[in-house]
Tab-separated table of C-alpha atoms and ligand atoms in Angstrom:
chain	number	residue	atom	x	y	z
Q	1099	MET	CA	0.000	0.000	0.000
Q	1100	ARG	CA	1.466	3.263	-1.064
Q	1101	SER	CA	1.258	5.477	1.960
Q	1102	ARG	CA	1.700	2.523	4.289
Q	1103	VAL	CA	5.089	2.097	2.697
Q	1104	ARG	CA	5.755	5.765	3.291
Q	1105	SER	CA	4.694	5.627	6.945
Q	1106	GLY	CA	6.752	2.473	7.393
Q	1107	LEU	CA	9.788	4.462	6.257
Q	1108	ALA	CA	8.843	7.308	8.603
Q	1109	VAL	CA	8.688	4.903	11.538
Q	1110	ALA	CA	12.047	3.439	10.577
Q	1111	ALA	CA	13.524	6.943	10.386
Q	1112	ALA	CA	12.107	7.862	13.800
Q	1113	VAL	CA	13.488	4.685	15.336
Q	1114	ALA	CA	16.913	5.508	13.862
Q	1115	LEU	CA	16.726	9.037	15.305
Q	1116	LEU	CA	15.785	7.740	18.731
Q	1117	ALA	CA	18.633	5.228	18.622
Q	1118	ALA	CA	20.999	8.117	17.852
Q	1119	GLY	CA	19.741	9.963	20.922
Q	1120	ALA	CA	17.619	12.481	19.029
Q	1121	VAL	CA	14.077	13.303	20.070
Q	1122	PRO	CA	11.372	13.864	17.448
Q	1123	ALA	CA	10.307	17.544	17.346
Q	1124	GLY	CA	6.797	16.949	18.684
Q	1125	ALA	CA	8.006	15.116	21.778
Q	1126	SER	CA	10.659	17.628	22.846
Q	1127	SER	CA	10.452	18.877	26.389
Q	1128	ARG	CA	12.032	22.174	25.314
Q	1129	PRO	CA	9.352	24.898	25.033
Q	1130	ALA	CA	8.717	25.914	21.420
Q	1131	PRO	CA	6.083	27.575	19.250
Q	1132	GLY	CA	3.227	25.482	17.919
Q	1133	GLY	CA	2.956	24.919	14.176
Q	1134	SER	CA	0.752	26.607	11.576
Q	1135	GLY	CA	-0.755	23.470	10.043
Q	1136	ALA	CA	-2.079	20.003	10.817
Q	1137	GLY	CA	0.121	18.481	8.104
Q	1138	ASP	CA	-2.454	18.096	5.341
Q	1139	PRO	CA	-0.663	18.486	1.996
Q	1140	TYR	CA	-3.797	19.885	0.278
Q	1141	PHE	CA	-4.348	22.638	2.871
Q	1142	PRO	CA	-1.018	23.132	4.664
Q	1143	PHE	CA	-2.289	25.977	6.870
Q	1144	ALA	CA	-5.533	24.268	7.931
Q	1145	GLY	CA	-5.424	23.168	11.538
Q	1146	ASN	CA	-2.386	23.718	13.737
Q	1147	SER	CA	0.074	21.699	15.748
Q	1148	GLY	CA	1.322	21.784	19.316
Q	1149	TYR	CA	-2.063	21.340	20.971
Q	1150	ASP	CA	-5.426	19.603	20.792
Q	1151	ALA	CA	-8.539	21.768	20.813
Q	1152	VAL	CA	-11.046	19.862	22.934
Q	1153	HIS	CA	-13.984	22.262	23.237
Q	1154	TYR	CA	-15.314	25.442	21.652
Q	1155	ASP	CA	-17.723	27.751	23.422
Q	1156	LEU	CA	-18.903	30.277	20.843
Q	1157	ASP	CA	-20.992	33.290	21.763
Q	1158	VAL	CA	-21.963	35.116	18.589
Q	1159	ARG	CA	-24.183	38.138	18.033
Q	1160	TYR	CA	-25.222	38.578	14.416
Q	1161	GLN	CA	-27.031	41.347	12.625
Q	1162	PRO	CA	-28.023	40.288	9.092
Q	1163	PRO	CA	-27.887	42.848	6.252
Q	1164	ALA	CA	-30.279	45.771	6.698
Q	1165	ALA	CA	-32.110	46.007	3.360
Q	1166	ALA	CA	-30.644	44.005	0.496
Q	1167	PRO	CA	-28.042	46.174	-1.141
Q	1168	ALA	CA	-25.260	44.356	-2.911
Q	1169	PRO	CA	-22.777	43.301	-1.710
Q	1170	LEU	CA	-24.515	41.615	1.199
Q	1171	ALA	CA	-22.831	42.357	4.512
Q	1172	GLY	CA	-23.829	41.443	8.051
Q	1173	GLN	CA	-22.221	42.314	11.360
Q	1174	LEU	CA	-20.803	39.660	13.663
Q	1175	ASP	CA	-19.526	40.262	17.195
Q	1176	ALA	CA	-18.325	37.300	19.156
Q	1177	VAL	CA	-16.389	35.788	21.988
Q	1178	ALA	CA	-14.843	32.359	21.341
Q	1179	THR	CA	-13.529	30.326	24.238
Q	1180	VAL	CA	-11.336	27.528	22.932
Q	1181	THR	CA	-10.197	24.924	25.429
Q	1182	ILE	CA	-6.857	23.517	24.353
Q	1183	VAL	CA	-4.501	20.869	25.695
Q	1184	PRO	CA	-0.871	21.526	24.690
Q	1185	THR	CA	0.851	18.440	23.289
Q	1186	ARG	CA	4.248	19.994	24.033
Q	1187	HIS	CA	5.465	22.915	26.159
Q	1188	LEU	CA	4.309	25.940	24.162
Q	1189	THR	CA	5.784	29.421	23.949
Q	1190	SER	CA	3.117	30.422	21.401
Q	1191	PHE	CA	0.462	28.738	19.295
Q	1192	ASN	CA	-1.749	29.394	16.281
Q	1193	LEU	CA	-5.448	29.435	15.566
Q	1194	ASP	CA	-6.919	29.766	12.061
Q	1195	LEU	CA	-8.950	32.914	11.392
Q	1196	ARG	CA	-9.645	34.561	8.034
Q	1197	GLY	CA	-10.808	38.174	8.020
Q	1198	LEU	CA	-12.652	39.804	10.948
Q	1199	GLU	CA	-10.875	41.854	13.607
Q	1200	VAL	CA	-9.448	40.497	16.810
Q	1201	ASP	CA	-9.949	42.867	19.752
Q	1202	SER	CA	-8.267	40.833	22.469
Q	1203	VAL	CA	-6.965	37.418	23.401
Q	1204	ALA	CA	-6.655	35.995	26.896
Q	1205	VAL	CA	-5.053	32.697	27.832
Q	1206	GLY	CA	-5.965	31.195	31.189
Q	1207	SER	CA	-7.688	34.513	32.042
Q	1208	ARG	CA	-4.501	36.552	31.530
Q	1209	PRO	CA	-4.174	38.907	28.557
Q	1210	ALA	CA	-1.994	37.545	25.761
Q	1211	THR	CA	-0.355	39.237	22.795
Q	1212	PHE	CA	-1.256	38.238	19.264
Q	1213	THR	CA	-0.392	38.851	15.621
Q	1214	ARG	CA	-2.091	37.985	12.322
Q	1215	GLU	CA	-0.280	36.418	9.380
Q	1216	GLY	CA	-2.477	35.389	6.487
Q	1217	ASP	CA	-5.111	33.066	7.947
Q	1218	GLU	CA	-3.076	32.486	11.113
Q	1219	LEU	CA	-3.796	34.119	14.467
Q	1220	ILE	CA	-0.591	33.693	16.440
Q	1221	VAL	CA	-1.031	33.914	20.207
Q	1222	THR	CA	1.787	34.430	22.692
Q	1223	PRO	CA	0.737	33.845	26.294
Q	1224	ARG	CA	2.447	35.563	29.234
Q	1225	THR	CA	3.947	32.280	30.385
Q	1226	ILE	CA	4.827	28.954	28.826
Q	1227	LEU	CA	1.880	26.583	28.512
Q	1228	PRO	CA	2.861	23.221	29.964
Q	1229	ARG	CA	2.251	20.064	27.963
Q	1230	GLY	CA	-0.933	18.271	28.974
Q	1231	LYS	CA	-2.423	21.111	31.013
Q	1232	GLU	CA	-5.821	22.203	29.711
Q	1233	VAL	CA	-6.228	25.945	29.309
Q	1234	ASP	CA	-8.927	28.289	27.989
Q	1235	VAL	CA	-8.158	30.725	25.190
Q	1236	VAL	CA	-10.650	33.580	24.963
Q	1237	VAL	CA	-10.760	35.522	21.702
Q	1238	THR	CA	-12.940	38.612	21.408
Q	1239	TYR	CA	-13.451	39.481	17.757
Q	1240	GLY	CA	-15.888	40.617	15.120
Q	1241	GLY	CA	-16.525	42.578	11.975
Q	1242	ALA	CA	-18.443	42.655	8.738
Q	1243	THR	CA	-19.442	39.335	7.186
Q	1244	GLY	CA	-19.487	38.767	3.453
Q	1245	ARG	CA	-19.751	35.837	1.087
Q	1246	PRO	CA	-16.453	33.925	1.290
Q	1247	ARG	CA	-15.364	31.506	-1.421
Q	1248	ASP	CA	-13.193	28.381	-1.369
Q	1249	ILE	CA	-10.260	27.608	-3.682
Q	1250	GLU	CA	-12.746	26.355	-6.296
Q	1251	ASP	CA	-14.597	29.666	-6.040
Q	1252	ALA	CA	-17.670	28.070	-4.457
Q	1253	LEU	CA	-19.442	29.923	-1.645
Q	1254	TYR	CA	-18.556	28.558	1.781
Q	1255	GLY	CA	-17.947	29.510	5.391
Q	1256	TRP	CA	-20.214	32.147	6.948
Q	1257	VAL	CA	-22.200	33.064	3.841
Q	1258	THR	CA	-24.248	36.205	4.397
Q	1259	THR	CA	-27.776	35.952	2.974
Q	1260	ARG	CA	-30.645	38.454	2.635
Q	1261	ASP	CA	-32.253	37.277	5.848
Q	1262	GLY	CA	-29.385	35.702	7.746
Q	1263	ALA	CA	-26.511	33.384	6.916
Q	1264	MET	CA	-25.873	29.916	5.541
Q	1265	VAL	CA	-22.890	28.321	7.276
Q	1266	ALA	CA	-21.316	25.445	5.318
Q	1267	SER	CA	-17.554	25.158	5.684
Q	1268	GLU	CA	-16.126	22.168	3.825
Q	1269	PRO	CA	-13.168	21.952	3.659
Q	1270	ASP	CA	-11.623	24.891	5.582
Q	1271	GLY	CA	-14.286	27.579	5.899
Q	1272	SER	CA	-14.896	27.572	9.639
Q	1273	MET	CA	-12.002	29.984	9.984
Q	1274	THR	CA	-14.205	32.590	8.234
Q	1275	TRP	CA	-16.309	32.951	11.380
Q	1276	TYR	CA	-14.436	31.715	14.447
Q	1277	PRO	CA	-10.841	31.102	15.558
Q	1278	VAL	CA	-10.316	27.384	15.116
Q	1279	SER	CA	-7.916	24.560	14.565
Q	1280	ASP	CA	-9.585	24.042	11.207
Q	1281	HIS	CA	-8.862	20.400	10.409
Q	1282	GLN	CA	-10.780	17.203	11.070
Q	1283	THR	CA	-7.834	15.584	12.848
Q	1284	ASP	CA	-8.672	17.936	15.733
Q	1285	LYS	CA	-12.318	17.171	16.536
Q	1286	ALA	CA	-13.932	18.868	19.530
Q	1287	THR	CA	-17.240	19.323	21.333
Q	1288	TYR	CA	-19.172	22.574	20.926
Q	1289	ASP	CA	-21.497	24.927	22.752
Q	1290	VAL	CA	-22.750	27.578	20.363
Q	1291	ALA	CA	-24.985	30.512	21.308
Q	1292	VAL	CA	-26.119	32.770	18.484
Q	1293	THR	CA	-28.003	35.987	19.202
Q	1294	VAL	CA	-30.097	37.313	16.319
Q	1295	PRO	CA	-32.838	39.919	15.885
Q	1296	GLU	CA	-36.110	38.671	17.381
Q	1297	GLY	CA	-38.124	36.716	14.804
Q	1298	LEU	CA	-35.106	35.066	13.196
Q	1299	VAL	CA	-33.888	31.591	14.142
Q	1300	ALA	CA	-30.268	30.437	14.460
Q	1301	VAL	CA	-29.814	26.693	13.921
Q	1302	GLY	CA	-26.799	24.783	15.096
Q	1303	ASN	CA	-25.655	21.196	15.401
Q	1304	GLY	CA	-26.776	18.755	18.049
Q	1305	ASP	CA	-29.215	19.552	20.801
Q	1306	LEU	CA	-31.263	22.712	21.261
Q	1307	VAL	CA	-30.523	23.852	24.801
Q	1308	GLY	CA	-33.016	26.686	24.636
Q	1309	SER	CA	-33.811	30.154	23.387
Q	1310	ALA	CA	-34.435	33.395	25.217
Q	1311	THR	CA	-35.554	36.811	24.002
Q	1312	ALA	CA	-34.711	40.164	25.540
Q	1313	GLY	CA	-34.644	43.678	24.150
Q	1314	GLY	CA	-35.522	42.610	20.616
Q	1315	TRP	CA	-32.812	39.924	20.354
Q	1316	THR	CA	-33.174	36.164	20.664
Q	1317	THR	CA	-30.324	33.909	21.767
Q	1318	TRP	CA	-30.386	30.341	20.430
Q	1319	GLU	CA	-28.199	27.866	22.306
Q	1320	TRP	CA	-27.016	24.613	20.773
Q	1321	SER	CA	-24.804	21.904	22.184
Q	1322	SER	CA	-22.833	19.096	20.539
Q	1323	ARG	CA	-21.609	16.535	23.051
Q	1324	GLU	CA	-20.129	14.276	20.374
Q	1325	PRO	CA	-16.800	15.319	18.843
Q	1326	MET	CA	-17.175	17.220	15.604
Q	1327	ALA	CA	-14.829	18.191	12.766
Q	1328	SER	CA	-14.738	21.949	12.202
Q	1329	TYR	CA	-16.001	21.742	8.609
Q	1330	LEU	CA	-19.250	20.228	9.918
Q	1331	VAL	CA	-20.124	23.061	12.300
Q	1332	THR	CA	-23.091	25.232	11.325
Q	1333	ALA	CA	-24.949	28.145	12.874
Q	1334	SER	CA	-27.290	29.120	10.089
Q	1335	VAL	CA	-29.617	32.071	10.519
Q	1336	GLY	CA	-32.893	32.524	8.714
Q	1337	ASN	CA	-36.630	32.821	8.751
Q	1338	TYR	CA	-37.021	29.202	9.820
Q	1339	GLU	CA	-39.854	27.211	11.274
Q	1340	LEU	CA	-38.487	24.646	13.743
Q	1341	ARG	CA	-40.159	21.238	13.652
Q	1342	GLN	CA	-39.246	18.729	16.325
Q	1343	TRP	CA	-40.233	15.090	16.036
Q	1344	THR	CA	-38.990	11.658	17.034
Q	1345	THR	CA	-38.424	8.598	14.840
Q	1346	PRO	CA	-40.168	5.322	15.759
Q	1347	GLY	CA	-36.685	4.209	16.832
Q	1348	GLY	CA	-36.545	7.101	19.325
Q	1349	LEU	CA	-34.130	9.518	17.599
Q	1350	LEU	CA	-34.894	13.206	18.084
Q	1351	ASN	CA	-35.090	15.211	14.850
Q	1352	ILE	CA	-35.051	18.986	14.646
Q	1353	ASP	CA	-35.801	20.374	11.200
Q	1354	ALA	CA	-35.490	24.047	10.319
Q	1355	ILE	CA	-37.541	24.833	7.236
Q	1356	ASP	CA	-37.461	28.285	5.700
Q	1357	ARG	CA	-40.956	29.798	5.947
Q	1358	ASP	CA	-40.502	31.376	2.542
Q	1359	LEU	CA	-40.295	27.976	0.808
Q	1360	ALA	CA	-43.216	26.051	-0.707
Q	1361	PRO	CA	-43.913	22.642	0.928
Q	1362	ALA	CA	-42.507	20.819	-2.123
Q	1363	ALA	CA	-39.026	22.138	-1.256
Q	1364	SER	CA	-38.863	19.912	1.827
Q	1365	ALA	CA	-40.926	16.958	0.531
Q	1366	GLY	CA	-37.709	14.952	0.165
Q	1367	LEU	CA	-37.479	14.770	3.979
Q	1368	ALA	CA	-40.661	12.688	4.229
Q	1369	GLN	CA	-38.874	9.321	4.432
Q	1370	THR	CA	-36.116	10.398	6.824
Q	1371	ALA	CA	-37.188	7.949	9.561
Q	1372	GLU	CA	-37.265	5.017	7.090
Q	1373	MET	CA	-33.849	6.015	5.765
Q	1374	ILE	CA	-32.341	6.093	9.264
Q	1375	ALA	CA	-33.803	2.656	10.040
Q	1376	PHE	CA	-32.572	1.250	6.715
Q	1377	PHE	CA	-29.038	2.629	7.051
Q	1378	GLU	CA	-28.828	1.344	10.624
Q	1379	THR	CA	-29.335	-2.187	9.283
Q	1380	ARG	CA	-26.397	-1.657	6.890
Q	1381	PHE	CA	-24.005	0.650	8.726
Q	1382	GLY	CA	-24.810	0.085	12.403
Q	1383	PRO	CA	-26.313	2.481	14.963
Q	1384	TYR	CA	-26.839	6.117	13.907
Q	1385	PRO	CA	-23.729	7.728	15.411
Q	1386	PHE	CA	-25.135	10.893	17.042
Q	1387	SER	CA	-27.814	11.958	19.527
Q	1388	SER	CA	-30.076	13.789	17.085
Q	1389	PHE	CA	-30.694	14.511	13.423
Q	1390	GLY	CA	-32.608	16.958	11.262
Q	1391	ALA	CA	-32.373	19.272	8.287
Q	1392	ILE	CA	-31.897	22.930	7.514
Q	1393	VAL	CA	-33.658	23.912	4.298
Q	1394	ASP	CA	-32.905	27.521	3.363
Q	1395	ASP	CA	-34.477	29.576	0.596
Q	1396	ASP	CA	-31.017	30.950	-0.160
Q	1397	SER	CA	-28.303	28.901	-1.841
Q	1398	VAL	CA	-24.613	28.186	-1.648
Q	1399	GLY	CA	-24.977	25.914	-4.684
Q	1400	TYR	CA	-24.837	22.578	-2.850
Q	1401	ALA	CA	-25.961	20.699	0.249
Q	1402	LEU	CA	-23.600	19.858	3.119
Q	1403	GLU	CA	-23.727	17.088	5.709
Q	1404	THR	CA	-23.276	19.482	8.685
Q	1405	GLN	CA	-23.134	17.205	11.719
Q	1406	THR	CA	-26.568	15.987	12.839
Q	1407	ARG	CA	-28.215	18.705	10.719
Q	1408	PRO	CA	-27.434	18.773	6.992
Q	1409	ILE	CA	-28.067	22.063	5.218
Q	1410	TYR	CA	-29.815	22.272	1.839
Q	1411	SER	CA	-29.831	25.061	-0.720
Q	1412	THR	CA	-33.462	25.897	-1.662
Q	1413	ARG	CA	-34.569	22.246	-1.821
Q	1414	ALA	CA	-33.998	18.903	-0.089
Q	1415	ASN	CA	-34.362	16.147	-2.687
Q	1416	GLU	CA	-34.902	12.594	-1.449
Q	1417	GLY	CA	-31.652	11.273	-2.930
Q	1418	THR	CA	-29.697	14.154	-1.435
Q	1419	VAL	CA	-31.320	13.586	1.957
Q	1420	ALA	CA	-30.196	9.929	1.839
Q	1421	HIS	CA	-26.721	11.091	0.784
Q	1422	GLU	CA	-26.316	13.633	3.609
Q	1423	LEU	CA	-27.773	11.215	6.156
Q	1424	SER	CA	-25.272	8.514	5.210
Q	1425	HIS	CA	-22.448	11.048	5.665
Q	1426	GLN	CA	-23.231	10.999	9.400
Q	1427	TRP	CA	-21.538	7.556	9.423
Q	1428	PHE	CA	-19.195	8.162	6.486
Q	1429	GLY	CA	-17.451	11.507	6.844
Q	1430	ASN	CA	-18.772	12.813	10.131
Q	1431	SER	CA	-18.209	9.983	12.589
Q	1432	VAL	CA	-15.360	8.509	10.507
Q	1433	SER	CA	-13.672	11.520	8.913
Q	1434	PRO	CA	-10.998	11.548	6.208
Q	1435	GLU	CA	-7.602	11.845	7.883
Q	1436	ARG	CA	-6.387	14.009	4.989
Q	1437	TRP	CA	-8.489	15.739	2.347
Q	1438	ALA	CA	-6.994	13.333	-0.220
Q	1439	ASP	CA	-9.138	10.634	1.456
Q	1440	ILE	CA	-12.414	12.382	0.613
Q	1441	TRP	CA	-13.641	9.521	-1.575
Q	1442	LEU	CA	-14.232	7.657	1.711
Q	1443	ASN	CA	-16.913	10.315	2.334
Q	1444	GLU	CA	-18.337	10.849	-1.114
Q	1445	GLY	CA	-17.953	7.335	-2.509
Q	1446	TRP	CA	-19.780	5.882	0.483
Q	1447	ALA	CA	-22.490	8.557	0.460
Q	1448	THR	CA	-23.117	8.008	-3.247
Q	1449	TYR	CA	-23.144	4.231	-2.747
Q	1450	ALA	CA	-25.625	4.741	0.134
Q	1451	GLU	CA	-27.842	6.732	-2.252
Q	1452	TRP	CA	-27.757	3.737	-4.596
Q	1453	LEU	CA	-28.730	1.401	-1.753
Q	1454	TRP	CA	-31.625	3.617	-0.705
Q	1455	SER	CA	-32.862	3.979	-4.274
Q	1456	GLU	CA	-32.895	0.199	-4.684
Q	1457	HIS	CA	-34.529	-0.308	-1.269
Q	1458	ASP	CA	-37.193	2.232	-2.223
Q	1459	GLY	CA	-37.990	0.324	-5.423
Q	1460	ARG	CA	-36.305	2.629	-7.891
Q	1461	THR	CA	-32.981	2.329	-9.772
Q	1462	THR	CA	-30.949	-0.598	-8.413
Q	1463	ALA	CA	-27.317	-0.412	-7.303
Q	1464	ALA	CA	-26.448	-2.714	-10.214
Q	1465	GLU	CA	-28.073	-0.269	-12.633
Q	1466	ASN	CA	-26.255	2.696	-11.090
Q	1467	PHE	CA	-22.971	0.788	-11.280
Q	1468	ALA	CA	-23.606	-0.151	-14.922
Q	1469	ASP	CA	-24.376	3.483	-15.620
Q	1470	VAL	CA	-20.978	4.600	-14.264
Q	1471	MET	CA	-19.203	1.810	-16.158
Q	1472	ALA	CA	-20.938	2.891	-19.377
Q	1473	THR	CA	-18.760	6.011	-19.329
Q	1474	PRO	CA	-16.336	5.570	-22.271
Q	1475	ALA	CA	-12.751	4.767	-21.326
Q	1476	THR	CA	-11.686	7.863	-23.253
Q	1477	SER	CA	-13.710	10.183	-20.999
Q	1478	SER	CA	-11.815	12.603	-18.739
Q	1479	PHE	CA	-14.006	11.146	-15.955
Q	1480	TRP	CA	-11.521	8.283	-15.632
Q	1481	GLN	CA	-8.541	10.610	-15.252
Q	1482	THR	CA	-9.273	11.585	-11.629
Q	1483	ILE	CA	-7.181	9.627	-9.138
Q	1484	VAL	CA	-9.910	8.880	-6.659
Q	1485	ALA	CA	-7.692	8.534	-3.570
Q	1486	ASP	CA	-5.624	11.608	-4.466
Q	1487	PRO	CA	-7.842	13.952	-6.508
Q	1488	GLY	CA	-5.932	17.134	-5.636
Q	1489	PRO	CA	-7.284	20.122	-3.696
Q	1490	LEU	CA	-9.231	21.316	-6.754
Q	1491	GLY	CA	-10.659	17.826	-7.328
Q	1492	LEU	CA	-12.247	17.190	-3.931
Q	1493	PHE	CA	-15.731	17.330	-5.399
Q	1494	ALA	CA	-14.961	15.969	-8.865
Q	1495	GLY	CA	-17.684	13.690	-10.234
Q	1496	ALA	CA	-15.351	10.698	-10.131
Q	1497	VAL	CA	-14.748	11.094	-6.376
Q	1498	TYR	CA	-18.488	10.461	-5.974
Q	1499	ASP	CA	-19.338	8.067	-8.805
Q	1500	ARG	CA	-16.110	6.125	-9.329
Q	1501	GLY	CA	-15.857	6.107	-5.520
Q	1502	ALA	CA	-19.290	4.467	-5.277
Q	1503	ALA	CA	-18.454	2.116	-8.151
Q	1504	THR	CA	-15.303	1.105	-6.267
Q	1505	LEU	CA	-17.418	0.013	-3.314
Q	1506	TYR	CA	-19.815	-1.854	-5.582
Q	1507	ALA	CA	-16.896	-3.593	-7.301
Q	1508	LEU	CA	-15.322	-4.378	-3.933
Q	1509	ARG	CA	-18.538	-6.132	-2.899
Q	1510	GLU	CA	-18.384	-8.207	-6.092
Q	1511	ARG	CA	-14.748	-8.981	-5.361
Q	1512	ILE	CA	-14.917	-9.966	-1.662
Q	1513	GLY	CA	-18.518	-11.184	-1.577
Q	1514	ALA	CA	-21.651	-9.905	0.140
Q	1515	GLU	CA	-20.836	-11.405	3.520
Q	1516	ALA	CA	-17.412	-9.799	3.895
Q	1517	PHE	CA	-18.673	-6.536	2.402
Q	1518	ASP	CA	-21.617	-6.359	4.799
Q	1519	ALA	CA	-19.222	-6.943	7.698
Q	1520	LEU	CA	-17.000	-4.173	6.341
Q	1521	SER	CA	-19.969	-1.782	6.091
Q	1522	LEU	CA	-20.657	-2.305	9.792
Q	1523	GLU	CA	-17.079	-2.507	11.055
Q	1524	TRP	CA	-15.661	0.582	9.290
Q	1525	PRO	CA	-17.990	3.045	11.107
Q	1526	ALA	CA	-17.627	1.069	14.355
Q	1527	ARG	CA	-13.839	0.836	14.422
Q	1528	TYR	CA	-13.164	4.467	13.499
Q	1529	LYS	CA	-16.147	6.048	15.311
Q	1530	ASP	CA	-15.543	9.725	16.258
Q	1531	SER	CA	-12.148	9.527	14.617
Q	1532	VAL	CA	-10.296	9.833	11.300
Q	1533	ALA	CA	-9.004	7.203	8.894
Q	1534	THR	CA	-7.214	6.851	5.571
Q	1535	THR	CA	-7.647	4.911	2.349
Q	1536	ASP	CA	-4.936	2.538	3.558
Q	1537	ASP	CA	-6.881	1.948	6.777
Q	1538	PHE	CA	-9.885	1.069	4.626
Q	1539	GLN	CA	-7.932	-1.329	2.425
Q	1540	ALA	CA	-6.437	-2.940	5.529
Q	1541	LEU	CA	-9.859	-3.511	7.085
Q	1542	ALA	CA	-11.251	-4.912	3.833
Q	1543	GLU	CA	-8.272	-7.308	3.693
Q	1544	GLU	CA	-8.715	-8.266	7.342
Q	1545	LEU	CA	-12.411	-9.057	6.953
Q	1546	SER	CA	-12.144	-10.804	3.590
Q	1547	GLY	CA	-8.831	-12.552	4.078
Q	1548	GLN	CA	-7.860	-11.396	0.568
Q	1549	ASP	CA	-4.926	-9.431	-0.774
Q	1550	LEU	CA	-6.598	-6.365	-2.283
Q	1551	GLU	CA	-3.497	-4.433	-3.304
Q	1552	ALA	CA	-4.113	-4.794	-7.051
Q	1553	PHE	CA	-7.816	-4.035	-6.632
Q	1554	PHE	CA	-7.259	-0.744	-4.789
Q	1555	ASP	CA	-4.412	0.123	-7.126
Q	1556	ALA	CA	-6.674	-0.156	-10.152
Q	1557	TRP	CA	-9.765	1.470	-8.640
Q	1558	VAL	CA	-8.507	4.375	-6.543
Q	1559	TRP	CA	-4.763	4.889	-7.048
Q	1560	THR	CA	-4.561	4.825	-10.821
Q	1561	ALA	CA	-6.081	6.938	-13.593
Q	1562	GLY	CA	-7.831	5.051	-16.369
Q	1563	LYS	CA	-10.912	2.874	-16.468
Q	1564	PRO	CA	-10.621	-0.250	-14.309
Q	1565	ALA	CA	-11.785	-3.637	-15.576
Q	1566	VAL	CA	-15.090	-4.821	-14.134
Q	1567	PRO	CA	-14.381	-7.673	-11.696
Y	1373	LIG	N1	-19.921	17.236	0.915
Y	1373	LIG	C1	-21.010	17.842	0.189
Y	1373	LIG	C2	-21.898	16.715	-0.255
Y	1373	LIG	O1	-21.471	15.810	-0.902
Y	1373	LIG	C3	-20.583	18.613	-1.019
Y	1373	LIG	C4	-19.846	19.855	-0.745
Y	1373	LIG	C5	-19.560	20.547	-2.030
Y	1373	LIG	N2	-18.790	21.679	-1.766
Y	1373	LIG	C6	-18.318	22.463	-2.701
Y	1373	LIG	N3	-17.568	23.440	-2.345
Y	1373	LIG	N4	-18.582	22.226	-3.942
Y	1373	LIG	O2	-23.029	16.670	0.067
Y	1374	ZN	ZN1	-21.443	14.079	-0.102
């Protein structure tokens, strides 16, 4: 396996260093600055090193645009309390923050100095932060909000809308609205309170703690007890109607449906309970304490599987609802360790759409697979390397469709029994964690007893159309 070979070499190198009396940088007991990235080659400045962020307490006041003059701009004023645990003795450390103004930073209740460099907020505390000792970092910040775009020029992050904001941050857009270690290798729990003009609703992930109105402003408090990757955090603001209901299986759902939308826009949510029950038979227990949907009448051009509460642009179609639901297992609970591994999200979610469609008596998985394989070998579709699509290829069609076809072909290769075991064991073994393509191959080999090196080589590591097994 390609990167397993690489990590094997890295381990050998580390062992050699240790034998020579050297200490790897991360384990040094000498105080040093933290790093500016989590080590993801696609987004080198996403996330940070030198600490783990374990909890975010975000207190945000947001005033949406007044009338609707272009460009849309809102006003955000916030205090973020980030609880971190240093993984080495730290003289300084970084958070990711793009735009906005930082008024002050305190570390362990003492004022700290800070500088900004690109998307990095570099914080220097008064004293060295000892390894392993949890400490709160309080950042007071704010400013005008706009309509940020990702490297592909798609809207993402805190996207200001006419009547609020749509917050959808894959892959590194959370830094557009709060100081964060913006990479999925640093999952954390969240308490998010959003204060908006009375009449508007702010919808977050997880459980609704409550809402309170005073002086023409309403504060909406949300809590996520299960660890969450930063790209899955939302706090969308709009003219929503909240609908709370419980599945026959006992799972709380909170849907936020824009009052300005016709009923047809959310008709695709009708079978949510059946979908949850069906996916639980295939993928194991639903991984979080609640679910729901945010359907906004504004658009960022796509839907996103924001944790426990996917967000939809103008319409929630049934297939998309199945797709975003399945991401709760594939992507949210088990997240890609590096962005190169995104096919483990999108391939699975597309394959899950195929399963649901077949279960619901429409197009079968075999038909969907045949449809992908009908793409001529000369098509540029086959040129994407699924397990390494590049930062501009994260959402390429092949990541979704060839990714799903890979899973279908894997089932043909290892048999239904081993594949069904894999579908249950993958979300179980890597629950609330991250994993790589090599981890997936290794588990498939473990459960099937087969050498799948050539299979994965052909399907995800090589350009060109693979042969049908
Ligand atoms: N993960 C989302 C989904 O498959 C898609 C996000 C697309 N993002 C983008 N910038 N194009 O549902
Ligand atoms: Zn998806």
